[in-house]
Amino acid sequence: IISEFNASYMNQQDVTDSIFMGPWLANTVRECNGKATMMSYWSFSDVFEEQGVKKTPFYGGFGLVAENGIPKPSYDAFALLNKLGHTLLPTRADDALVTRRADGTLVIAAWNLVNPGKTGPVKHVDFALEHLGKNAVVRINRVDAHHGDTLAAWKAMGSPKYPTLKQIRALKKASKIGPPQVEYIHNGHLSIAVPPMGLAVMTIKETH
């Protein structure tokens, strides 16, 4: 059992509050596969007594949810990774997890891990998928700079230490990643572009 795991042991806003957590969490799941029975993220909320009561959001806390109940990108990343199936399928990629659910649905996570403060190119990931029908539909959900980046939204409003109720509502709205992007499998191939610090989770189902 790995308890109290996180990407940093310090309060680092550009780490635990940022979209970096999406690809970091996915890659951590991949690296810990087969090495742990249970993993416990530290912690659910940024508001806890260990460091004293915090009264401002986005101070680099260890939680999934910031002060005032504002979901952080890590919260959305957990929600997306929860879509993965229980059967892990083999892949040569070190930036993807390919899984299957009990009903046969394929769920793939792909990410572009770039360290905080660094930049990098968009990553183009190609999958060759066999034994899929002609009517396979792909629904893609993302956490990245355009999907669920509440830290960026907070900074855009001037990084208020004590957000107003209107600002809190706006930040909660910014946490929504939006509806999935719908694509189709072409000749057994799926290509996807993942921006730096981006996480994409693809659900693939055959329609009848």
Short mmCIF file of N, CA and C in Angstrom, two decimals, residues 36-203:
data_model
loop_
_atom_site.label_atom_id
_atom_site.label_comp_id
_atom_site.label_asym_id
_atom_site.label_seq_id
_atom_site.Cartn_x
_atom_site.Cartn_y
_atom_site.Cartn_z
N ALA A 36 1.95 -2.26 -6.49
CA ALA A 36 1.16 -1.86 -5.33
C ALA A 36 -0.24 -2.43 -5.43
N THR A 37 -0.81 -2.77 -4.27
CA THR A 37 -2.20 -3.23 -4.21
C THR A 37 -3.16 -2.06 -4.11
N MET A 38 -2.73 -1.03 -3.42
CA MET A 38 -3.58 0.14 -3.19
C MET A 38 -2.71 1.39 -3.10
N MET A 39 -3.25 2.51 -3.63
CA MET A 39 -2.55 3.79 -3.56
C MET A 39 -3.52 4.84 -3.06
N SER A 40 -3.06 5.66 -2.12
CA SER A 40 -3.91 6.68 -1.52
C SER A 40 -3.30 8.05 -1.75
N TYR A 41 -3.99 8.85 -2.56
CA TYR A 41 -3.50 10.21 -2.88
C TYR A 41 -3.66 11.11 -1.66
N TRP A 42 -2.69 12.00 -1.46
CA TRP A 42 -2.75 12.94 -0.35
C TRP A 42 -2.89 14.36 -0.91
N SER A 43 -4.05 14.97 -0.72
CA SER A 43 -5.25 14.49 -0.03
C SER A 43 -6.45 14.91 -0.88
N PHE A 44 -7.69 14.71 -0.38
CA PHE A 44 -8.85 15.10 -1.18
C PHE A 44 -9.00 16.63 -1.23
N SER A 45 -8.86 17.29 -0.09
CA SER A 45 -9.08 18.73 -0.01
C SER A 45 -7.80 19.47 0.36
N ASP A 46 -7.69 20.70 -0.13
CA ASP A 46 -6.58 21.57 0.29
C ASP A 46 -6.77 22.09 1.71
N VAL A 47 -7.97 21.94 2.25
CA VAL A 47 -8.28 22.49 3.57
C VAL A 47 -8.15 21.38 4.60
N PHE A 48 -7.05 21.35 5.32
CA PHE A 48 -6.86 20.38 6.40
C PHE A 48 -5.91 20.99 7.43
N GLU A 49 -5.85 20.39 8.60
CA GLU A 49 -5.25 21.08 9.74
C GLU A 49 -3.73 20.99 9.81
N GLU A 50 -3.11 20.13 9.03
CA GLU A 50 -1.68 19.85 9.23
C GLU A 50 -0.82 21.11 9.07
N GLN A 51 -1.14 21.96 8.11
CA GLN A 51 -0.35 23.16 7.89
C GLN A 51 -1.07 24.42 8.39
N GLY A 52 -2.08 24.22 9.17
CA GLY A 52 -2.90 25.36 9.57
C GLY A 52 -3.98 25.60 8.54
N VAL A 53 -5.03 26.27 8.95
CA VAL A 53 -6.17 26.50 8.06
C VAL A 53 -5.78 27.50 6.97
N LYS A 54 -5.99 27.10 5.73
CA LYS A 54 -5.72 27.98 4.60
C LYS A 54 -7.01 28.68 4.19
N LYS A 55 -6.90 29.94 3.86
CA LYS A 55 -8.10 30.71 3.52
C LYS A 55 -8.02 31.31 2.12
N THR A 56 -7.18 30.74 1.29
CA THR A 56 -7.06 31.21 -0.08
C THR A 56 -6.84 30.01 -1.00
N PRO A 57 -7.37 30.05 -2.21
CA PRO A 57 -7.17 28.92 -3.11
C PRO A 57 -5.80 28.97 -3.79
N PHE A 58 -5.38 27.82 -4.32
CA PHE A 58 -4.20 27.73 -5.18
C PHE A 58 -2.92 28.21 -4.50
N TYR A 59 -2.63 27.64 -3.34
CA TYR A 59 -1.38 27.92 -2.64
C TYR A 59 -0.39 26.78 -2.81
N GLY A 60 -0.73 25.84 -3.69
CA GLY A 60 0.13 24.68 -3.89
C GLY A 60 -0.18 23.56 -2.93
N GLY A 61 -1.43 23.49 -2.49
CA GLY A 61 -1.83 22.45 -1.55
C GLY A 61 -1.84 21.06 -2.17
N PHE A 62 -1.98 20.07 -1.31
CA PHE A 62 -1.88 18.68 -1.74
C PHE A 62 -3.21 18.08 -2.18
N GLY A 63 -4.29 18.84 -2.10
CA GLY A 63 -5.61 18.29 -2.36
C GLY A 63 -6.02 18.29 -3.83
N LEU A 64 -7.15 17.60 -4.07
CA LEU A 64 -7.78 17.60 -5.39
C LEU A 64 -8.73 18.78 -5.55
N VAL A 65 -9.18 19.33 -4.42
CA VAL A 65 -10.16 20.41 -4.41
C VAL A 65 -9.60 21.57 -3.61
N ALA A 66 -9.63 22.77 -4.20
CA ALA A 66 -9.10 23.96 -3.54
C ALA A 66 -10.13 24.54 -2.57
N GLU A 67 -9.69 25.55 -1.83
CA GLU A 67 -10.58 26.31 -0.95
C GLU A 67 -11.84 26.71 -1.70
N ASN A 68 -12.96 26.71 -1.00
CA ASN A 68 -14.28 27.06 -1.56
C ASN A 68 -14.82 25.98 -2.51
N GLY A 69 -14.28 24.77 -2.41
CA GLY A 69 -14.81 23.66 -3.20
C GLY A 69 -14.52 23.76 -4.69
N ILE A 70 -13.41 24.40 -5.06
CA ILE A 70 -13.05 24.56 -6.48
C ILE A 70 -12.22 23.36 -6.93
N PRO A 71 -12.72 22.54 -7.86
CA PRO A 71 -11.95 21.39 -8.34
C PRO A 71 -10.69 21.84 -9.07
N LYS A 72 -9.58 21.18 -8.79
CA LYS A 72 -8.32 21.45 -9.45
C LYS A 72 -8.14 20.47 -10.61
N PRO A 73 -7.19 20.70 -11.51
CA PRO A 73 -6.98 19.77 -12.63
C PRO A 73 -6.77 18.31 -12.18
N SER A 74 -6.16 18.12 -11.03
CA SER A 74 -5.96 16.75 -10.53
C SER A 74 -7.29 16.06 -10.27
N TYR A 75 -8.30 16.80 -9.85
CA TYR A 75 -9.64 16.23 -9.63
C TYR A 75 -10.20 15.71 -10.94
N ASP A 76 -10.11 16.53 -11.99
CA ASP A 76 -10.60 16.11 -13.30
C ASP A 76 -9.80 14.93 -13.83
N ALA A 77 -8.49 14.92 -13.57
CA ALA A 77 -7.65 13.82 -14.05
C ALA A 77 -8.06 12.50 -13.40
N PHE A 78 -8.34 12.52 -12.10
CA PHE A 78 -8.82 11.32 -11.43
C PHE A 78 -10.14 10.84 -12.03
N ALA A 79 -11.04 11.79 -12.32
CA ALA A 79 -12.33 11.43 -12.90
C ALA A 79 -12.15 10.75 -14.25
N LEU A 80 -11.21 11.24 -15.06
CA LEU A 80 -10.98 10.64 -16.36
C LEU A 80 -10.31 9.28 -16.24
N LEU A 81 -9.31 9.17 -15.38
CA LEU A 81 -8.62 7.90 -15.22
C LEU A 81 -9.53 6.83 -14.63
N ASN A 82 -10.58 7.25 -13.95
CA ASN A 82 -11.55 6.29 -13.42
C ASN A 82 -12.34 5.60 -14.52
N LYS A 83 -12.28 6.14 -15.73
CA LYS A 83 -12.95 5.52 -16.87
C LYS A 83 -12.22 4.28 -17.38
N LEU A 84 -10.94 4.14 -17.01
CA LEU A 84 -10.14 3.02 -17.50
C LEU A 84 -10.74 1.68 -17.10
N GLY A 85 -10.51 0.68 -17.95
CA GLY A 85 -11.00 -0.67 -17.65
C GLY A 85 -10.09 -1.39 -16.68
N HIS A 86 -10.53 -2.58 -16.26
CA HIS A 86 -9.77 -3.35 -15.27
C HIS A 86 -8.75 -4.30 -15.91
N THR A 87 -8.82 -4.49 -17.23
CA THR A 87 -7.87 -5.36 -17.91
C THR A 87 -6.88 -4.50 -18.69
N LEU A 88 -5.60 -4.61 -18.34
CA LEU A 88 -4.56 -3.84 -19.00
C LEU A 88 -4.07 -4.61 -20.23
N LEU A 89 -4.10 -3.97 -21.37
CA LEU A 89 -3.66 -4.58 -22.62
C LEU A 89 -2.24 -4.13 -22.94
N PRO A 90 -1.47 -4.98 -23.62
CA PRO A 90 -0.07 -4.65 -23.89
C PRO A 90 0.07 -3.51 -24.89
N THR A 91 1.05 -2.65 -24.64
CA THR A 91 1.41 -1.58 -25.56
C THR A 91 2.88 -1.28 -25.40
N ARG A 92 3.52 -0.88 -26.49
CA ARG A 92 4.95 -0.56 -26.42
C ARG A 92 5.19 0.87 -25.97
N ALA A 93 4.12 1.65 -25.93
CA ALA A 93 4.27 3.06 -25.59
C ALA A 93 4.48 3.25 -24.09
N ASP A 94 5.30 4.23 -23.73
CA ASP A 94 5.49 4.57 -22.31
C ASP A 94 4.72 5.83 -21.94
N ASP A 95 3.86 6.29 -22.84
CA ASP A 95 3.03 7.46 -22.58
C ASP A 95 1.55 7.15 -22.82
N ALA A 96 1.18 5.89 -22.58
CA ALA A 96 -0.20 5.48 -22.80
C ALA A 96 -0.54 4.26 -21.96
N LEU A 97 -1.82 4.15 -21.61
CA LEU A 97 -2.38 2.96 -20.97
C LEU A 97 -3.54 2.49 -21.84
N VAL A 98 -3.53 1.24 -22.22
CA VAL A 98 -4.61 0.67 -23.04
C VAL A 98 -5.33 -0.37 -22.20
N THR A 99 -6.62 -0.20 -22.00
CA THR A 99 -7.38 -1.08 -21.11
C THR A 99 -8.68 -1.53 -21.78
N ARG A 100 -9.27 -2.56 -21.18
CA ARG A 100 -10.57 -3.05 -21.65
C ARG A 100 -11.49 -3.25 -20.47
N ARG A 101 -12.73 -2.80 -20.62
CA ARG A 101 -13.74 -3.03 -19.60
C ARG A 101 -14.37 -4.40 -19.79
N ALA A 102 -15.16 -4.81 -18.80
CA ALA A 102 -15.81 -6.12 -18.85
C ALA A 102 -16.74 -6.27 -20.04
N ASP A 103 -17.34 -5.15 -20.50
CA ASP A 103 -18.26 -5.22 -21.63
C ASP A 103 -17.56 -5.13 -22.98
N GLY A 104 -16.22 -5.12 -22.97
CA GLY A 104 -15.46 -5.08 -24.21
C GLY A 104 -15.05 -3.69 -24.66
N THR A 105 -15.52 -2.66 -23.98
CA THR A 105 -15.16 -1.29 -24.34
C THR A 105 -13.67 -1.05 -24.12
N LEU A 106 -13.02 -0.47 -25.11
CA LEU A 106 -11.62 -0.09 -24.96
C LEU A 106 -11.54 1.32 -24.38
N VAL A 107 -10.66 1.51 -23.43
CA VAL A 107 -10.42 2.84 -22.87
C VAL A 107 -8.91 3.06 -22.84
N ILE A 108 -8.48 4.14 -23.49
CA ILE A 108 -7.05 4.44 -23.62
C ILE A 108 -6.75 5.80 -23.01
N ALA A 109 -5.71 5.87 -22.23
CA ALA A 109 -5.20 7.14 -21.73
C ALA A 109 -3.88 7.44 -22.42
N ALA A 110 -3.72 8.66 -22.91
CA ALA A 110 -2.46 9.10 -23.51
C ALA A 110 -2.11 10.46 -22.93
N TRP A 111 -0.84 10.72 -22.74
CA TRP A 111 -0.44 11.96 -22.09
C TRP A 111 0.87 12.49 -22.64
N ASN A 112 1.13 13.75 -22.30
CA ASN A 112 2.35 14.44 -22.72
C ASN A 112 2.95 15.09 -21.49
N LEU A 113 3.84 14.37 -20.84
CA LEU A 113 4.42 14.80 -19.56
C LEU A 113 5.58 15.75 -19.80
N VAL A 114 5.40 16.99 -19.37
CA VAL A 114 6.44 18.02 -19.46
C VAL A 114 6.58 18.63 -18.07
N ASN A 115 7.79 18.78 -17.60
CA ASN A 115 8.00 19.29 -16.24
C ASN A 115 7.54 20.74 -16.11
N PRO A 116 7.08 21.13 -14.92
CA PRO A 116 6.67 22.51 -14.69
C PRO A 116 7.77 23.50 -15.03
N GLY A 117 7.39 24.60 -15.66
CA GLY A 117 8.38 25.60 -16.05
C GLY A 117 9.06 25.31 -17.36
N LYS A 118 8.80 24.14 -17.93
CA LYS A 118 9.39 23.77 -19.21
C LYS A 118 8.33 23.84 -20.30
N THR A 119 8.77 23.78 -21.53
CA THR A 119 7.84 23.73 -22.65
C THR A 119 8.22 22.56 -23.54
N GLY A 120 7.36 22.23 -24.45
CA GLY A 120 7.62 21.10 -25.32
C GLY A 120 6.63 21.09 -26.47
N PRO A 121 6.85 20.21 -27.45
CA PRO A 121 5.97 20.15 -28.61
C PRO A 121 4.70 19.37 -28.32
N VAL A 122 3.73 19.56 -29.17
CA VAL A 122 2.54 18.71 -29.14
C VAL A 122 2.96 17.29 -29.49
N LYS A 123 2.43 16.32 -28.77
CA LYS A 123 2.77 14.92 -29.02
C LYS A 123 1.67 14.28 -29.86
N HIS A 124 2.07 13.66 -30.94
CA HIS A 124 1.12 12.96 -31.81
C HIS A 124 1.24 11.46 -31.54
N VAL A 125 0.16 10.88 -31.06
CA VAL A 125 0.15 9.47 -30.68
C VAL A 125 -0.73 8.70 -31.66
N ASP A 126 -0.20 7.61 -32.20
CA ASP A 126 -0.93 6.79 -33.17
C ASP A 126 -1.14 5.39 -32.60
N PHE A 127 -2.36 4.88 -32.71
CA PHE A 127 -2.69 3.54 -32.24
C PHE A 127 -3.18 2.70 -33.42
N ALA A 128 -2.68 1.47 -33.50
CA ALA A 128 -3.17 0.49 -34.46
C ALA A 128 -4.08 -0.46 -33.70
N LEU A 129 -5.37 -0.43 -34.01
CA LEU A 129 -6.37 -1.20 -33.26
C LEU A 129 -6.94 -2.29 -34.14
N GLU A 130 -6.90 -3.51 -33.63
CA GLU A 130 -7.37 -4.66 -34.41
C GLU A 130 -8.72 -5.15 -33.88
N HIS A 131 -9.44 -5.86 -34.75
CA HIS A 131 -10.69 -6.53 -34.39
C HIS A 131 -11.79 -5.56 -33.97
N LEU A 132 -11.75 -4.37 -34.56
CA LEU A 132 -12.83 -3.42 -34.31
C LEU A 132 -13.72 -3.34 -35.55
N GLY A 133 -15.00 -3.18 -35.33
CA GLY A 133 -15.92 -3.05 -36.44
C GLY A 133 -15.78 -1.70 -37.14
N LYS A 134 -16.47 -1.55 -38.25
CA LYS A 134 -16.38 -0.32 -39.03
C LYS A 134 -17.07 0.85 -38.34
N ASN A 135 -17.91 0.57 -37.37
CA ASN A 135 -18.69 1.63 -36.74
C ASN A 135 -18.18 2.00 -35.35
N ALA A 136 -16.91 1.82 -35.11
CA ALA A 136 -16.34 2.14 -33.80
C ALA A 136 -16.26 3.66 -33.62
N VAL A 137 -16.80 4.12 -32.50
CA VAL A 137 -16.83 5.55 -32.19
C VAL A 137 -15.88 5.83 -31.03
N VAL A 138 -15.13 6.92 -31.13
CA VAL A 138 -14.18 7.31 -30.09
C VAL A 138 -14.67 8.61 -29.44
N ARG A 139 -14.77 8.59 -28.13
CA ARG A 139 -15.10 9.80 -27.38
C ARG A 139 -13.89 10.19 -26.54
N ILE A 140 -13.41 11.40 -26.77
CA ILE A 140 -12.15 11.85 -26.17
C ILE A 140 -12.43 12.94 -25.15
N ASN A 141 -12.02 12.70 -23.91
CA ASN A 141 -12.09 13.70 -22.85
C ASN A 141 -10.67 14.13 -22.51
N ARG A 142 -10.53 15.39 -22.16
CA ARG A 142 -9.19 15.93 -21.94
C ARG A 142 -9.10 16.78 -20.66
N VAL A 143 -7.89 16.81 -20.11
CA VAL A 143 -7.49 17.79 -19.11
C VAL A 143 -6.21 18.42 -19.64
N ASP A 144 -6.27 19.71 -19.92
CA ASP A 144 -5.10 20.42 -20.43
C ASP A 144 -5.34 21.92 -20.29
N ALA A 145 -4.57 22.73 -20.99
CA ALA A 145 -4.67 24.18 -20.85
C ALA A 145 -6.03 24.73 -21.28
N HIS A 146 -6.79 23.93 -22.04
CA HIS A 146 -8.10 24.37 -22.51
C HIS A 146 -9.26 23.59 -21.88
N HIS A 147 -8.94 22.68 -20.98
CA HIS A 147 -9.97 21.85 -20.37
C HIS A 147 -9.67 21.68 -18.88
N GLY A 148 -10.39 22.44 -18.05
CA GLY A 148 -10.30 22.27 -16.61
C GLY A 148 -9.14 22.95 -15.91
N ASP A 149 -8.51 23.92 -16.56
CA ASP A 149 -7.34 24.58 -15.96
C ASP A 149 -7.80 25.72 -15.04
N THR A 150 -8.20 25.37 -13.83
CA THR A 150 -8.70 26.39 -12.90
C THR A 150 -7.59 27.30 -12.38
N LEU A 151 -6.36 26.82 -12.33
CA LEU A 151 -5.25 27.68 -11.90
C LEU A 151 -5.08 28.83 -12.89
N ALA A 152 -5.10 28.53 -14.18
CA ALA A 152 -4.96 29.58 -15.19
C ALA A 152 -6.14 30.55 -15.13
N ALA A 153 -7.34 30.02 -14.88
CA ALA A 153 -8.52 30.89 -14.78
C ALA A 153 -8.40 31.82 -13.58
N TRP A 154 -7.87 31.31 -12.47
CA TRP A 154 -7.67 32.13 -11.26
C TRP A 154 -6.64 33.22 -11.52
N LYS A 155 -5.56 32.87 -12.20
CA LYS A 155 -4.53 33.87 -12.51
C LYS A 155 -5.08 34.92 -13.47
N ALA A 156 -5.94 34.51 -14.41
CA ALA A 156 -6.50 35.44 -15.39
C ALA A 156 -7.38 36.49 -14.72
N MET A 157 -7.96 36.15 -13.55
CA MET A 157 -8.78 37.14 -12.85
C MET A 157 -7.99 37.93 -11.81
N GLY A 158 -6.65 37.83 -11.91
CA GLY A 158 -5.79 38.62 -11.04
C GLY A 158 -5.33 37.91 -9.78
N SER A 159 -5.47 36.59 -9.71
CA SER A 159 -5.05 35.79 -8.56
C SER A 159 -5.61 36.33 -7.24
N PRO A 160 -6.92 36.52 -7.16
CA PRO A 160 -7.49 37.09 -5.93
C PRO A 160 -7.28 36.17 -4.73
N LYS A 161 -6.75 36.73 -3.65
CA LYS A 161 -6.54 35.94 -2.43
C LYS A 161 -7.86 35.52 -1.82
N TYR A 162 -8.85 36.40 -1.91
CA TYR A 162 -10.17 36.10 -1.38
C TYR A 162 -11.20 36.30 -2.50
N PRO A 163 -11.42 35.28 -3.35
CA PRO A 163 -12.34 35.42 -4.48
C PRO A 163 -13.76 35.74 -4.00
N THR A 164 -14.45 36.56 -4.79
CA THR A 164 -15.84 36.86 -4.52
C THR A 164 -16.69 35.63 -4.88
N LEU A 165 -17.96 35.67 -4.46
CA LEU A 165 -18.85 34.57 -4.81
C LEU A 165 -18.97 34.42 -6.33
N LYS A 166 -19.00 35.54 -7.03
CA LYS A 166 -19.07 35.50 -8.49
C LYS A 166 -17.82 34.85 -9.07
N GLN A 167 -16.66 35.19 -8.53
CA GLN A 167 -15.41 34.60 -9.00
C GLN A 167 -15.34 33.12 -8.68
N ILE A 168 -15.84 32.72 -7.53
CA ILE A 168 -15.85 31.30 -7.17
C ILE A 168 -16.72 30.52 -8.15
N ARG A 169 -17.88 31.08 -8.49
CA ARG A 169 -18.75 30.41 -9.47
C ARG A 169 -18.04 30.30 -10.82
N ALA A 170 -17.31 31.34 -11.22
CA ALA A 170 -16.59 31.32 -12.49
C ALA A 170 -15.48 30.26 -12.47
N LEU A 171 -14.80 30.12 -11.34
CA LEU A 171 -13.73 29.12 -11.24
C LEU A 171 -14.30 27.70 -11.27
N LYS A 172 -15.43 27.50 -10.63
CA LYS A 172 -16.05 26.17 -10.68
C LYS A 172 -16.50 25.84 -12.10
N LYS A 173 -16.97 26.87 -12.82
CA LYS A 173 -17.35 26.67 -14.22
C LYS A 173 -16.12 26.33 -15.06
N ALA A 174 -14.99 26.97 -14.77
CA ALA A 174 -13.74 26.71 -15.50
C ALA A 174 -13.22 25.31 -15.26
N SER A 175 -13.63 24.69 -14.14
CA SER A 175 -13.17 23.34 -13.83
C SER A 175 -13.83 22.28 -14.72
N LYS A 176 -14.92 22.65 -15.38
CA LYS A 176 -15.64 21.69 -16.23
C LYS A 176 -14.84 21.44 -17.52
N ILE A 177 -14.59 20.20 -17.82
CA ILE A 177 -13.79 19.88 -19.01
C ILE A 177 -14.62 19.86 -20.28
N GLY A 178 -15.95 19.91 -20.14
CA GLY A 178 -16.80 19.97 -21.32
C GLY A 178 -17.11 18.60 -21.89
N PRO A 179 -17.99 18.56 -22.91
CA PRO A 179 -18.39 17.29 -23.52
C PRO A 179 -17.23 16.65 -24.28
N PRO A 180 -17.30 15.35 -24.50
CA PRO A 180 -16.22 14.68 -25.22
C PRO A 180 -16.18 15.06 -26.70
N GLN A 181 -14.99 15.02 -27.22
CA GLN A 181 -14.79 15.16 -28.67
C GLN A 181 -15.08 13.80 -29.30
N VAL A 182 -15.84 13.77 -30.37
CA VAL A 182 -16.24 12.50 -31.01
C VAL A 182 -15.45 12.31 -32.30
N GLU A 183 -14.80 11.16 -32.42
CA GLU A 183 -14.05 10.80 -33.62
C GLU A 183 -14.44 9.38 -34.03
N TYR A 184 -13.91 8.94 -35.19
CA TYR A 184 -14.20 7.60 -35.68
C TYR A 184 -12.91 6.91 -36.06
N ILE A 185 -12.92 5.59 -35.91
CA ILE A 185 -11.75 4.79 -36.28
C ILE A 185 -11.71 4.65 -37.79
N HIS A 186 -10.55 4.92 -38.38
CA HIS A 186 -10.38 4.81 -39.83
C HIS A 186 -9.34 3.73 -40.13
N ASN A 187 -9.81 2.63 -40.74
CA ASN A 187 -8.92 1.53 -41.14
C ASN A 187 -8.08 1.00 -39.98
N GLY A 188 -8.69 0.95 -38.80
CA GLY A 188 -8.01 0.39 -37.64
C GLY A 188 -6.99 1.29 -37.00
N HIS A 189 -6.99 2.58 -37.38
CA HIS A 189 -5.99 3.49 -36.83
C HIS A 189 -6.68 4.66 -36.12
N LEU A 190 -6.06 5.07 -35.04
CA LEU A 190 -6.52 6.23 -34.28
C LEU A 190 -5.32 7.12 -34.01
N SER A 191 -5.42 8.37 -34.40
CA SER A 191 -4.36 9.33 -34.15
C SER A 191 -4.90 10.46 -33.29
N ILE A 192 -4.10 10.90 -32.35
CA ILE A 192 -4.54 11.95 -31.43
C ILE A 192 -3.36 12.86 -31.12
N ALA A 193 -3.64 14.14 -31.01
CA ALA A 193 -2.63 15.12 -30.63
C ALA A 193 -2.84 15.50 -29.18
N VAL A 194 -1.76 15.44 -28.39
CA VAL A 194 -1.83 15.77 -26.97
C VAL A 194 -0.87 16.93 -26.69
N PRO A 195 -1.38 18.07 -26.22
CA PRO A 195 -0.50 19.22 -25.97
C PRO A 195 0.38 18.99 -24.75
N PRO A 196 1.43 19.80 -24.57
CA PRO A 196 2.28 19.67 -23.38
C PRO A 196 1.44 19.75 -22.11
N MET A 197 1.76 18.90 -21.15
CA MET A 197 1.04 18.78 -19.88
C MET A 197 -0.42 18.38 -20.09
N GLY A 198 -0.71 17.72 -21.19
CA GLY A 198 -2.07 17.30 -21.47
C GLY A 198 -2.31 15.83 -21.19
N LEU A 199 -3.55 15.51 -20.82
CA LEU A 199 -4.01 14.14 -20.64
C LEU A 199 -5.27 13.96 -21.47
N ALA A 200 -5.33 12.88 -22.24
CA ALA A 200 -6.51 12.55 -23.03
C ALA A 200 -6.93 11.12 -22.73
N VAL A 201 -8.21 10.93 -22.48
CA VAL A 201 -8.74 9.58 -22.23
C VAL A 201 -9.79 9.30 -23.29
N MET A 202 -9.59 8.21 -24.02
CA MET A 202 -10.43 7.84 -25.16
C MET A 202 -11.26 6.60 -24.84
N THR A 203 -12.53 6.69 -25.02
CA THR A 203 -13.45 5.56 -24.84
C THR A 203 -13.91 5.11 -26.22
#
